[in-house]
Amino acid sequence: MADIMKILVVLVALMAIAFIAYWFLAPHKESTANAQVGQKGQAATVVVKGGYSPQTVVLKKGMPGKVNFQLKDSTACLSHVVFDDLGVDKDLTKKPQTTVQIPTDKAGEYDFACGMNMFHGKVVVK
Ligand SMILES: [Cu+2]
């Protein structure tokens, strides 16, 4: 009986370690971030510098959502962000931060890219 308890304790400890590793390492590797949820909705920030960081942002379904793009790159390449599916093409050079409203009425994925379709990112609604 005591041995079973020991095994259980070890298993629980291993699961806790795996859970922590998942939270801290997996999102980092895949460069995924969840939107910050506030009283008026949710917002995610994407830094535009030699690409998109994070590359994937996750919004919750059914809550007003937006993604704020912060341009920190001076190349013409990344000066526009294009959401083909949403008909959005924004010039990021006008303001330090440019907001794109994301429809969250249904689950889905919205790909975005630079004006020349070289760098890619994704907004996931789930
Ligand atoms: Cu480009």
Short mmCIF file of C-alpha atoms and ligand atoms in Angstrom, two decimals:
data_model
loop_
_atom_site.label_atom_id
_atom_site.label_comp_id
_atom_site.label_asym_id
_atom_site.label_seq_id
_atom_site.Cartn_x
_atom_site.Cartn_y
_atom_site.Cartn_z
CA MET A 1 0.00 0.00 0.00
CA ALA A 2 2.77 2.42 0.92
CA ASP A 3 4.53 1.68 -2.37
CA ILE A 4 1.43 2.58 -4.34
CA MET A 5 1.30 5.91 -2.51
CA LYS A 6 4.93 6.57 -3.38
CA ILE A 7 4.29 5.82 -7.05
CA LEU A 8 1.26 8.10 -7.00
CA VAL A 9 3.25 10.95 -5.46
CA VAL A 10 5.94 10.56 -8.11
CA LEU A 11 3.33 10.46 -10.88
CA VAL A 12 1.63 13.60 -9.61
CA ALA A 13 4.98 15.36 -9.34
CA LEU A 14 5.90 14.35 -12.89
CA MET A 15 2.55 15.60 -14.17
CA ALA A 16 3.04 18.92 -12.39
CA ILE A 17 6.50 19.28 -13.95
CA ALA A 18 5.14 18.41 -17.40
CA PHE A 19 2.35 20.95 -16.95
CA ILE A 20 4.75 23.72 -15.94
CA ALA A 21 7.11 22.84 -18.79
CA TYR A 22 4.20 22.96 -21.21
CA TRP A 23 3.09 26.42 -20.08
CA PHE A 24 6.51 27.98 -20.05
CA LEU A 25 8.26 26.24 -22.91
CA ALA A 26 5.70 25.22 -25.51
CA PRO A 27 4.13 28.66 -26.11
CA HIS A 28 7.59 30.17 -26.30
CA LYS A 29 8.86 27.71 -28.89
CA GLU A 30 5.86 28.13 -31.11
CA SER A 31 5.71 31.85 -30.45
CA THR A 32 2.07 31.77 -29.47
CA ALA A 33 0.38 34.17 -27.08
CA ASN A 34 -3.08 34.44 -25.64
CA ALA A 35 -4.85 37.77 -25.73
CA GLN A 36 -5.07 39.78 -22.53
CA VAL A 37 -8.65 39.86 -21.34
CA GLY A 38 -9.97 43.10 -19.89
CA GLN A 39 -13.37 44.51 -19.02
CA LYS A 40 -14.07 45.77 -22.52
CA GLY A 41 -12.79 42.75 -24.39
CA GLN A 42 -9.52 41.22 -25.28
CA ALA A 43 -6.41 42.46 -26.97
CA ALA A 44 -3.19 40.91 -28.15
CA THR A 45 -0.01 42.72 -29.10
CA VAL A 46 2.22 41.70 -31.97
CA VAL A 47 5.62 43.33 -32.28
CA VAL A 48 6.69 43.77 -35.89
CA LYS A 49 10.46 43.58 -36.08
CA GLY A 50 12.14 41.34 -38.62
CA GLY A 51 8.94 39.31 -38.59
CA TYR A 52 6.04 38.94 -36.18
CA SER A 53 6.42 38.26 -32.49
CA PRO A 54 4.48 36.31 -31.45
CA GLN A 55 3.61 34.72 -34.75
CA THR A 56 0.34 33.31 -33.46
CA VAL A 57 -2.09 35.01 -31.12
CA VAL A 58 -5.10 33.28 -29.63
CA LEU A 59 -8.39 35.06 -28.96
CA LYS A 60 -11.39 33.72 -27.12
CA LYS A 61 -14.54 33.17 -29.12
CA GLY A 62 -17.48 35.47 -28.46
CA MET A 63 -15.65 38.42 -26.88
CA PRO A 64 -14.74 41.64 -28.74
CA GLY A 65 -11.19 41.15 -29.90
CA LYS A 66 -8.40 43.15 -31.40
CA VAL A 67 -4.76 42.79 -32.26
CA ASN A 68 -2.38 45.70 -31.79
CA PHE A 69 0.55 45.79 -34.18
CA GLN A 70 3.61 47.71 -32.98
CA LEU A 71 5.99 48.51 -35.79
CA LYS A 72 9.62 48.48 -34.71
CA ASP A 73 11.13 47.79 -38.10
CA SER A 74 12.13 50.34 -40.70
CA THR A 75 12.04 48.10 -43.76
CA ALA A 76 9.31 48.74 -46.30
CA CYS A 77 8.63 45.03 -46.30
CA LEU A 78 6.86 45.00 -42.95
CA SER A 79 5.24 48.42 -43.19
CA HIS A 80 1.85 46.94 -44.08
CA VAL A 81 -0.08 44.13 -42.47
CA VAL A 82 -2.62 42.32 -44.61
CA PHE A 83 -5.48 40.10 -43.45
CA ASP A 84 -6.70 38.63 -46.73
CA ASP A 85 -9.75 36.95 -45.18
CA LEU A 86 -10.88 40.16 -43.49
CA GLY A 87 -10.14 42.52 -46.36
CA VAL A 88 -7.75 44.43 -44.09
CA ASP A 89 -4.64 46.17 -45.36
CA LYS A 90 -3.16 48.55 -42.79
CA ASP A 91 -0.22 50.89 -43.04
CA LEU A 92 1.67 50.42 -39.78
CA THR A 93 3.93 53.43 -40.25
CA LYS A 94 1.26 56.02 -39.34
CA LYS A 95 1.14 55.33 -35.61
CA PRO A 96 3.34 53.51 -33.09
CA GLN A 97 0.51 51.02 -32.67
CA THR A 98 -2.12 50.00 -35.21
CA THR A 99 -5.23 48.12 -34.15
CA VAL A 100 -7.01 45.49 -36.20
CA GLN A 101 -10.46 44.38 -35.04
CA ILE A 102 -10.95 40.64 -35.22
CA PRO A 103 -14.41 39.06 -35.54
CA THR A 104 -14.80 36.50 -32.77
CA ASP A 105 -18.39 35.36 -33.37
CA LYS A 106 -17.12 32.01 -34.57
CA ALA A 107 -14.04 29.90 -34.12
CA GLY A 108 -11.49 30.11 -36.88
CA GLU A 109 -8.10 31.21 -38.04
CA TYR A 110 -7.13 34.44 -39.76
CA ASP A 111 -3.76 34.51 -41.45
CA PHE A 112 -1.92 37.77 -41.78
CA ALA A 113 1.15 38.70 -43.76
CA CYS A 114 3.33 41.62 -44.70
CA GLY A 115 2.43 43.60 -47.81
CA MET A 116 4.62 41.37 -49.95
CA ASN A 117 3.39 38.13 -48.41
CA MET A 118 6.84 37.21 -47.12
CA PHE A 119 6.28 37.18 -43.37
CA HIS A 120 3.30 35.37 -41.93
CA GLY A 121 1.35 35.23 -38.72
CA LYS A 122 -1.96 33.93 -37.54
CA VAL A 123 -4.84 34.89 -35.29
CA VAL A 124 -6.70 31.92 -33.85
CA VAL A 125 -10.22 32.33 -32.44
CA LYS A 126 -11.32 29.47 -30.22
CU CU B 1 7.36 41.76 -47.03
#
